[in-house]
GROMACS .gro file of C-alpha atoms in nm:
model
  333
    1UNK     CA    1  -4.368  -4.581  -7.019
    2UNK     CA    2  -4.141  -4.280  -7.055
    3UNK     CA    3  -4.038  -4.119  -6.729
    4UNK     CA    4  -4.061  -3.741  -6.738
    5UNK     CA    5  -3.742  -3.541  -6.697
    6UNK     CA    6  -3.632  -3.269  -6.461
    7UNK     CA    7  -3.326  -3.046  -6.446
    8UNK     CA    8  -3.067  -3.140  -6.189
    9UNK     CA    9  -2.990  -2.813  -6.014
   10UNK     CA   10  -2.983  -2.482  -6.195
   11UNK     CA   11  -2.666  -2.572  -6.391
   12UNK     CA   12  -2.707  -2.947  -6.433
   13UNK     CA   13  -2.836  -3.179  -6.706
   14UNK     CA   14  -3.190  -3.295  -6.769
   15UNK     CA   15  -3.235  -3.635  -6.605
   16UNK     CA   16  -3.516  -3.883  -6.558
   17UNK     CA   17  -3.745  -3.803  -6.265
   18UNK     CA   18  -3.609  -4.107  -6.084
   19UNK     CA   19  -3.262  -4.257  -6.120
   20UNK     CA   20  -3.106  -4.599  -6.071
   21UNK     CA   21  -2.866  -4.660  -5.784
   22UNK     CA   22  -2.644  -4.955  -5.875
   23UNK     CA   23  -2.463  -5.022  -5.545
   24UNK     CA   24  -2.675  -5.324  -5.453
   25UNK     CA   25  -2.572  -5.499  -5.773
   26UNK     CA   26  -2.221  -5.548  -5.636
   27UNK     CA   27  -2.265  -5.719  -5.303
   28UNK     CA   28  -2.371  -5.445  -5.064
   29UNK     CA   29  -2.686  -5.640  -4.975
   30UNK     CA   30  -2.557  -5.991  -5.027
   31UNK     CA   31  -2.524  -6.188  -5.349
   32UNK     CA   32  -2.690  -6.059  -5.665
   33UNK     CA   33  -2.745  -6.204  -6.010
   34UNK     CA   34  -2.538  -6.028  -6.278
   35UNK     CA   35  -2.771  -6.112  -6.565
   36UNK     CA   36  -3.067  -5.979  -6.369
   37UNK     CA   37  -2.870  -5.669  -6.271
   38UNK     CA   38  -2.790  -5.595  -6.636
   39UNK     CA   39  -3.153  -5.654  -6.730
   40UNK     CA   40  -3.253  -5.407  -6.458
   41UNK     CA   41  -3.020  -5.140  -6.598
   42UNK     CA   42  -3.172  -5.197  -6.942
   43UNK     CA   43  -3.525  -5.178  -6.799
   44UNK     CA   44  -3.443  -4.851  -6.624
   45UNK     CA   45  -3.320  -4.687  -6.943
   46UNK     CA   46  -3.606  -4.832  -7.148
   47UNK     CA   47  -3.856  -4.676  -6.905
   48UNK     CA   48  -3.703  -4.331  -6.946
   49UNK     CA   49  -3.459  -4.315  -6.655
   50UNK     CA   50  -3.126  -4.167  -6.759
   51UNK     CA   51  -2.919  -4.129  -6.442
   52UNK     CA   52  -2.717  -4.432  -6.325
   53UNK     CA   53  -2.531  -4.387  -5.997
   54UNK     CA   54  -2.223  -4.584  -5.893
   55UNK     CA   55  -1.901  -4.557  -5.694
   56UNK     CA   56  -1.555  -4.677  -5.786
   57UNK     CA   57  -1.541  -4.868  -5.455
   58UNK     CA   58  -1.868  -5.059  -5.507
   59UNK     CA   59  -1.746  -5.416  -5.529
   60UNK     CA   60  -1.389  -5.286  -5.574
   61UNK     CA   61  -1.462  -5.177  -5.930
   62UNK     CA   62  -1.706  -5.459  -6.008
   63UNK     CA   63  -2.001  -5.218  -6.025
   64UNK     CA   64  -1.838  -4.996  -6.285
   65UNK     CA   65  -1.743  -5.294  -6.501
   66UNK     CA   66  -2.097  -5.432  -6.472
   67UNK     CA   67  -2.239  -5.097  -6.586
   68UNK     CA   68  -1.990  -5.098  -6.875
   69UNK     CA   69  -2.120  -5.435  -6.993
   70UNK     CA   70  -2.482  -5.324  -6.954
   71UNK     CA   71  -2.440  -4.997  -7.145
   72UNK     CA   72  -2.181  -5.095  -7.405
   73UNK     CA   73  -2.437  -5.099  -7.686
   74UNK     CA   74  -2.631  -4.791  -7.573
   75UNK     CA   75  -2.569  -4.449  -7.729
   76UNK     CA   76  -2.363  -4.244  -7.483
   77UNK     CA   77  -2.605  -3.951  -7.497
   78UNK     CA   78  -2.890  -4.172  -7.370
   79UNK     CA   79  -2.765  -4.193  -7.012
   80UNK     CA   80  -2.571  -4.004  -6.746
   81UNK     CA   81  -2.316  -4.162  -6.514
   82UNK     CA   82  -2.282  -4.032  -6.161
   83UNK     CA   83  -1.964  -4.162  -5.996
   84UNK     CA   84  -1.836  -4.131  -5.639
   85UNK     CA   85  -1.467  -4.159  -5.556
   86UNK     CA   86  -1.232  -4.136  -5.262
   87UNK     CA   87  -1.332  -4.425  -5.035
   88UNK     CA   88  -1.034  -4.640  -4.938
   89UNK     CA   89  -1.078  -5.016  -4.900
   90UNK     CA   90  -0.861  -5.295  -4.765
   91UNK     CA   91  -0.831  -5.643  -4.922
   92UNK     CA   92  -1.067  -5.772  -4.653
   93UNK     CA   93  -1.328  -5.518  -4.762
   94UNK     CA   94  -1.272  -5.289  -4.465
   95UNK     CA   95  -1.293  -4.911  -4.503
   96UNK     CA   96  -0.981  -4.703  -4.449
   97UNK     CA   97  -1.119  -4.353  -4.467
   98UNK     CA   98  -1.122  -4.128  -4.773
   99UNK     CA   99  -0.863  -3.961  -4.993
  100UNK     CA  100  -0.980  -3.666  -5.202
  101UNK     CA  101  -0.644  -3.501  -5.273
  102UNK     CA  102  -0.628  -3.364  -5.630
  103UNK     CA  103  -0.367  -3.620  -5.735
  104UNK     CA  104  -0.571  -3.902  -5.582
  105UNK     CA  105  -0.886  -3.776  -5.756
  106UNK     CA  106  -0.713  -3.781  -6.095
  107UNK     CA  107  -0.595  -4.136  -6.028
  108UNK     CA  108  -0.943  -4.254  -5.928
  109UNK     CA  109  -1.096  -4.085  -6.232
  110UNK     CA  110  -0.849  -4.251  -6.470
  111UNK     CA  111  -0.947  -4.597  -6.348
  112UNK     CA  112  -1.319  -4.519  -6.349
  113UNK     CA  113  -1.309  -4.407  -6.711
  114UNK     CA  114  -1.132  -4.730  -6.803
  115UNK     CA  115  -1.370  -4.956  -6.612
  116UNK     CA  116  -1.679  -4.776  -6.739
  117UNK     CA  117  -1.546  -4.769  -7.095
  118UNK     CA  118  -1.633  -4.403  -7.147
  119UNK     CA  119  -1.449  -4.082  -7.234
  120UNK     CA  120  -1.617  -3.872  -6.965
  121UNK     CA  121  -1.823  -3.898  -6.647
  122UNK     CA  122  -2.137  -3.687  -6.632
  123UNK     CA  123  -2.122  -3.612  -6.258
  124UNK     CA  124  -1.815  -3.676  -6.043
  125UNK     CA  125  -1.819  -3.642  -5.668
  126UNK     CA  126  -1.617  -3.727  -5.355
  127UNK     CA  127  -1.798  -3.997  -5.162
  128UNK     CA  128  -1.736  -3.823  -4.831
  129UNK     CA  129  -1.568  -3.508  -4.704
  130UNK     CA  130  -1.198  -3.569  -4.647
  131UNK     CA  131  -1.105  -3.400  -4.316
  132UNK     CA  132  -0.743  -3.369  -4.433
  133UNK     CA  133  -0.822  -3.190  -4.761
  134UNK     CA  134  -1.005  -2.855  -4.796
  135UNK     CA  135  -1.317  -2.897  -5.004
  136UNK     CA  136  -1.196  -2.605  -5.215
  137UNK     CA  137  -0.893  -2.808  -5.326
  138UNK     CA  138  -1.100  -3.111  -5.423
  139UNK     CA  139  -1.367  -2.915  -5.608
  140UNK     CA  140  -1.107  -2.698  -5.780
  141UNK     CA  141  -0.928  -3.007  -5.907
  142UNK     CA  142  -1.251  -3.161  -6.038
  143UNK     CA  143  -1.324  -2.829  -6.210
  144UNK     CA  144  -0.994  -2.872  -6.396
  145UNK     CA  145  -1.120  -3.213  -6.513
  146UNK     CA  146  -1.436  -3.040  -6.634
  147UNK     CA  147  -1.224  -2.800  -6.836
  148UNK     CA  148  -1.025  -3.093  -6.975
  149UNK     CA  149  -1.343  -3.274  -7.084
  150UNK     CA  150  -1.318  -3.578  -6.855
  151UNK     CA  151  -1.606  -3.464  -6.633
  152UNK     CA  152  -1.922  -3.275  -6.726
  153UNK     CA  153  -2.052  -3.168  -6.383
  154UNK     CA  154  -1.946  -3.162  -6.018
  155UNK     CA  155  -2.150  -3.315  -5.738
  156UNK     CA  156  -2.105  -3.371  -5.366
  157UNK     CA  157  -2.215  -3.640  -5.123
  158UNK     CA  158  -2.317  -3.628  -4.758
  159UNK     CA  159  -2.182  -3.282  -4.680
  160UNK     CA  160  -2.329  -3.018  -4.453
  161UNK     CA  161  -2.461  -2.674  -4.541
  162UNK     CA  162  -2.139  -2.485  -4.472
  163UNK     CA  163  -1.931  -2.723  -4.684
  164UNK     CA  164  -2.189  -2.688  -4.958
  165UNK     CA  165  -2.145  -2.309  -4.954
  166UNK     CA  166  -1.766  -2.332  -4.961
  167UNK     CA  167  -1.773  -2.574  -5.254
  168UNK     CA  168  -2.024  -2.368  -5.453
  169UNK     CA  169  -1.800  -2.063  -5.417
  170UNK     CA  170  -1.530  -2.247  -5.615
  171UNK     CA  171  -1.729  -2.401  -5.902
  172UNK     CA  172  -2.089  -2.483  -5.993
  173UNK     CA  173  -2.226  -2.779  -5.798
  174UNK     CA  174  -2.516  -2.952  -5.972
  175UNK     CA  175  -2.633  -3.183  -5.697
  176UNK     CA  176  -2.584  -3.313  -5.347
  177UNK     CA  177  -2.627  -3.686  -5.304
  178UNK     CA  178  -2.759  -3.755  -4.957
  179UNK     CA  179  -2.990  -3.992  -4.774
  180UNK     CA  180  -3.348  -3.870  -4.765
  181UNK     CA  181  -3.659  -4.070  -4.688
  182UNK     CA  182  -3.985  -4.053  -4.501
  183UNK     CA  183  -3.805  -4.162  -4.184
  184UNK     CA  184  -3.472  -3.989  -4.261
  185UNK     CA  185  -3.548  -3.619  -4.284
  186UNK     CA  186  -3.252  -3.445  -4.124
  187UNK     CA  187  -3.167  -3.253  -4.442
  188UNK     CA  188  -3.487  -3.051  -4.408
  189UNK     CA  189  -3.346  -2.845  -4.122
  190UNK     CA  190  -3.055  -2.672  -4.295
  191UNK     CA  191  -2.904  -2.870  -4.581
  192UNK     CA  192  -3.205  -2.873  -4.815
  193UNK     CA  193  -3.283  -2.500  -4.773
  194UNK     CA  194  -2.916  -2.418  -4.839
  195UNK     CA  195  -2.909  -2.637  -5.150
  196UNK     CA  196  -3.221  -2.464  -5.281
  197UNK     CA  197  -3.078  -2.121  -5.207
  198UNK     CA  198  -2.767  -2.213  -5.408
  199UNK     CA  199  -2.957  -2.381  -5.692
  200UNK     CA  200  -2.818  -2.724  -5.615
  201UNK     CA  201  -3.032  -3.031  -5.681
  202UNK     CA  202  -3.069  -3.332  -5.453
  203UNK     CA  203  -3.017  -3.690  -5.561
  204UNK     CA  204  -3.177  -3.879  -5.275
  205UNK     CA  205  -3.051  -4.224  -5.188
  206UNK     CA  206  -3.189  -4.452  -4.919
  207UNK     CA  207  -3.542  -4.358  -5.023
  208UNK     CA  208  -3.657  -4.701  -4.903
  209UNK     CA  209  -3.427  -4.684  -4.600
  210UNK     CA  210  -3.218  -4.979  -4.718
  211UNK     CA  211  -3.529  -5.186  -4.781
  212UNK     CA  212  -3.686  -5.111  -4.442
  213UNK     CA  213  -3.968  -4.923  -4.613
  214UNK     CA  214  -4.088  -5.220  -4.815
  215UNK     CA  215  -4.318  -5.517  -4.782
  216UNK     CA  216  -4.048  -5.779  -4.830
  217UNK     CA  217  -3.853  -5.715  -4.510
  218UNK     CA  218  -4.143  -5.814  -4.289
  219UNK     CA  219  -4.123  -6.166  -4.436
  220UNK     CA  220  -3.743  -6.203  -4.425
  221UNK     CA  221  -3.537  -6.048  -4.146
  222UNK     CA  222  -3.221  -6.256  -4.187
  223UNK     CA  223  -2.920  -6.085  -4.345
  224UNK     CA  224  -2.604  -6.238  -4.488
  225UNK     CA  225  -2.276  -6.132  -4.320
  226UNK     CA  226  -2.185  -5.922  -4.625
  227UNK     CA  227  -2.523  -5.748  -4.624
  228UNK     CA  228  -2.497  -5.383  -4.512
  229UNK     CA  229  -2.804  -5.429  -4.296
  230UNK     CA  230  -2.639  -5.697  -4.084
  231UNK     CA  231  -2.437  -5.415  -3.928
  232UNK     CA  232  -2.686  -5.128  -3.946
  233UNK     CA  233  -2.839  -5.011  -3.614
  234UNK     CA  234  -3.185  -4.975  -3.765
  235UNK     CA  235  -3.195  -5.346  -3.848
  236UNK     CA  236  -3.083  -5.480  -3.511
  237UNK     CA  237  -3.290  -5.636  -3.233
  238UNK     CA  238  -3.542  -5.409  -3.068
  239UNK     CA  239  -3.468  -5.130  -3.315
  240UNK     CA  240  -3.588  -5.349  -3.602
  241UNK     CA  241  -3.896  -5.456  -3.408
  242UNK     CA  242  -3.988  -5.093  -3.340
  243UNK     CA  243  -3.921  -4.988  -3.699
  244UNK     CA  244  -4.130  -5.269  -3.842
  245UNK     CA  245  -4.425  -5.131  -3.647
  246UNK     CA  246  -4.390  -4.811  -3.850
  247UNK     CA  247  -4.379  -5.017  -4.169
  248UNK     CA  248  -4.694  -5.204  -4.069
  249UNK     CA  249  -4.874  -4.873  -4.019
  250UNK     CA  250  -4.765  -4.763  -4.366
  251UNK     CA  251  -4.876  -5.097  -4.512
  252UNK     CA  252  -5.227  -5.032  -4.385
  253UNK     CA  253  -5.234  -4.696  -4.563
  254UNK     CA  254  -5.085  -4.844  -4.879
  255UNK     CA  255  -5.339  -5.125  -4.874
  256UNK     CA  256  -5.625  -4.877  -4.875
  257UNK     CA  257  -5.482  -4.722  -5.192
  258UNK     CA  258  -5.371  -5.043  -5.359
  259UNK     CA  259  -4.998  -4.959  -5.347
  260UNK     CA  260  -4.700  -5.115  -5.173
  261UNK     CA  261  -4.505  -4.962  -4.886
  262UNK     CA  262  -4.215  -4.904  -5.125
  263UNK     CA  263  -4.437  -4.720  -5.371
  264UNK     CA  264  -4.580  -4.510  -5.091
  265UNK     CA  265  -4.228  -4.418  -4.973
  266UNK     CA  266  -4.110  -4.325  -5.323
  267UNK     CA  267  -4.426  -4.127  -5.395
  268UNK     CA  268  -4.377  -3.933  -5.071
  269UNK     CA  269  -4.023  -3.828  -5.171
  270UNK     CA  270  -4.146  -3.727  -5.515
  271UNK     CA  271  -4.385  -3.479  -5.351
  272UNK     CA  272  -4.093  -3.299  -5.182
  273UNK     CA  273  -4.004  -3.109  -5.501
  274UNK     CA  274  -3.893  -3.146  -5.861
  275UNK     CA  275  -3.539  -3.061  -5.755
  276UNK     CA  276  -3.518  -3.393  -5.565
  277UNK     CA  277  -3.440  -3.699  -5.779
  278UNK     CA  278  -3.482  -4.029  -5.593
  279UNK     CA  279  -3.218  -4.292  -5.666
  280UNK     CA  280  -3.385  -4.632  -5.654
  281UNK     CA  281  -3.152  -4.917  -5.559
  282UNK     CA  282  -3.334  -5.185  -5.757
  283UNK     CA  283  -3.139  -5.488  -5.872
  284UNK     CA  284  -3.429  -5.684  -6.020
  285UNK     CA  285  -3.656  -5.587  -6.309
  286UNK     CA  286  -3.971  -5.640  -6.104
  287UNK     CA  287  -3.842  -5.411  -5.830
  288UNK     CA  288  -3.767  -5.140  -6.084
  289UNK     CA  289  -4.116  -5.177  -6.234
  290UNK     CA  290  -4.265  -5.141  -5.888
  291UNK     CA  291  -4.063  -4.823  -5.832
  292UNK     CA  292  -4.164  -4.669  -6.166
  293UNK     CA  293  -4.530  -4.728  -6.086
  294UNK     CA  294  -4.488  -4.494  -5.787
  295UNK     CA  295  -4.473  -4.206  -6.036
  296UNK     CA  296  -4.845  -4.256  -6.092
  297UNK     CA  297  -4.935  -4.240  -5.722
  298UNK     CA  298  -5.106  -3.914  -5.635
  299UNK     CA  299  -5.117  -3.813  -5.269
  300UNK     CA  300  -5.346  -3.544  -5.129
  301UNK     CA  301  -5.245  -3.320  -4.843
  302UNK     CA  302  -5.455  -3.525  -4.603
  303UNK     CA  303  -5.296  -3.847  -4.728
  304UNK     CA  304  -4.949  -3.701  -4.687
  305UNK     CA  305  -5.036  -3.600  -4.333
  306UNK     CA  306  -5.160  -3.951  -4.258
  307UNK     CA  307  -4.840  -4.104  -4.394
  308UNK     CA  308  -4.620  -3.874  -4.189
  309UNK     CA  309  -4.826  -3.940  -3.879
  310UNK     CA  310  -4.798  -4.315  -3.929
  311UNK     CA  311  -4.419  -4.301  -3.964
  312UNK     CA  312  -4.283  -3.982  -3.806
  313UNK     CA  313  -3.910  -3.936  -3.860
  314UNK     CA  314  -3.844  -3.894  -3.489
  315UNK     CA  315  -3.994  -4.237  -3.421
  316UNK     CA  316  -3.735  -4.436  -3.616
  317UNK     CA  317  -3.508  -4.641  -3.390
  318UNK     CA  318  -3.134  -4.646  -3.453
  319UNK     CA  319  -2.894  -4.437  -3.661
  320UNK     CA  320  -2.874  -4.484  -4.036
  321UNK     CA  321  -2.511  -4.600  -4.014
  322UNK     CA  322  -2.297  -4.766  -3.748
  323UNK     CA  323  -2.115  -4.523  -3.518
  324UNK     CA  324  -1.777  -4.518  -3.703
  325UNK     CA  325  -1.948  -4.434  -4.031
  326UNK     CA  326  -2.175  -4.174  -3.873
  327UNK     CA  327  -1.863  -4.001  -3.741
  328UNK     CA  328  -1.740  -3.962  -4.100
  329UNK     CA  329  -2.052  -3.777  -4.216
  330UNK     CA  330  -2.008  -3.403  -4.252
  331UNK     CA  331  -2.383  -3.387  -4.306
  332UNK     CA  332  -2.442  -3.507  -3.948
  333UNK     CA  333  -2.223  -3.247  -3.779
   0.00000   0.00000   0.00000
């Protein structure tokens, strides 16, 4: 099938209605198979997706090099690369904050271009707000890279409404990458209305809530030490037990319509507006195929109401990140 396209923000490119998030292909959720990951990237593009999202710190550069190998034979105009930068990592994999100074940004960009094997990045964005660097400085420096031809568009990630306004006053911002799902709806209060007022699109990650909104988790609740979910509050003890009750309620609704919980969750996000592009973190071809099929799910107003009643956002147990990471999120302030 060919996925329909939508414009990313009022100044951004045309992209596939859903995009591929590649983080899970580089160890964020335990071991992954490189050949299967590459096949998944190919399947995404073959189905009409065009946007591939990565970060230079995913697998310490592994993710970018994997994408390079997957896309080496593809015409550059057939896909868009969205890249996050700024996260600092230690040799043990620990996080050391962020650095979005202009000189650091240029350094990160240089290495990303080399690892990806491309002359430009379609969308470049700081992974988090750097409390030591005014957002105006970071965005202004990326705008210089746009002028120089190394970047096509500027994006942001996990920032609040006021930061979004300050950034947009410096240069056009095409999209805000932020977590948004049936049970993660905080952006609806202020961030989403502000983005729409400013003509900024949303690339929504965590649409399946790190796999919580799926059928597979109910069968396997054991996570490897290097799996993000082993340290996520929503996947711990009584929180997980409570959250799986929400998933079971959704499974009953999905069963009546012949769709999976994951498809129901993706279809719900797709109803939120054409300016929201879900990033699907598939790392297997069958998972991508399942996600694409959600584009054909049609939900009536009564069905949407039933879904939201079965899994109300306020009922989810546990924060979406551990406390130290939540403290870094400008979007949560």
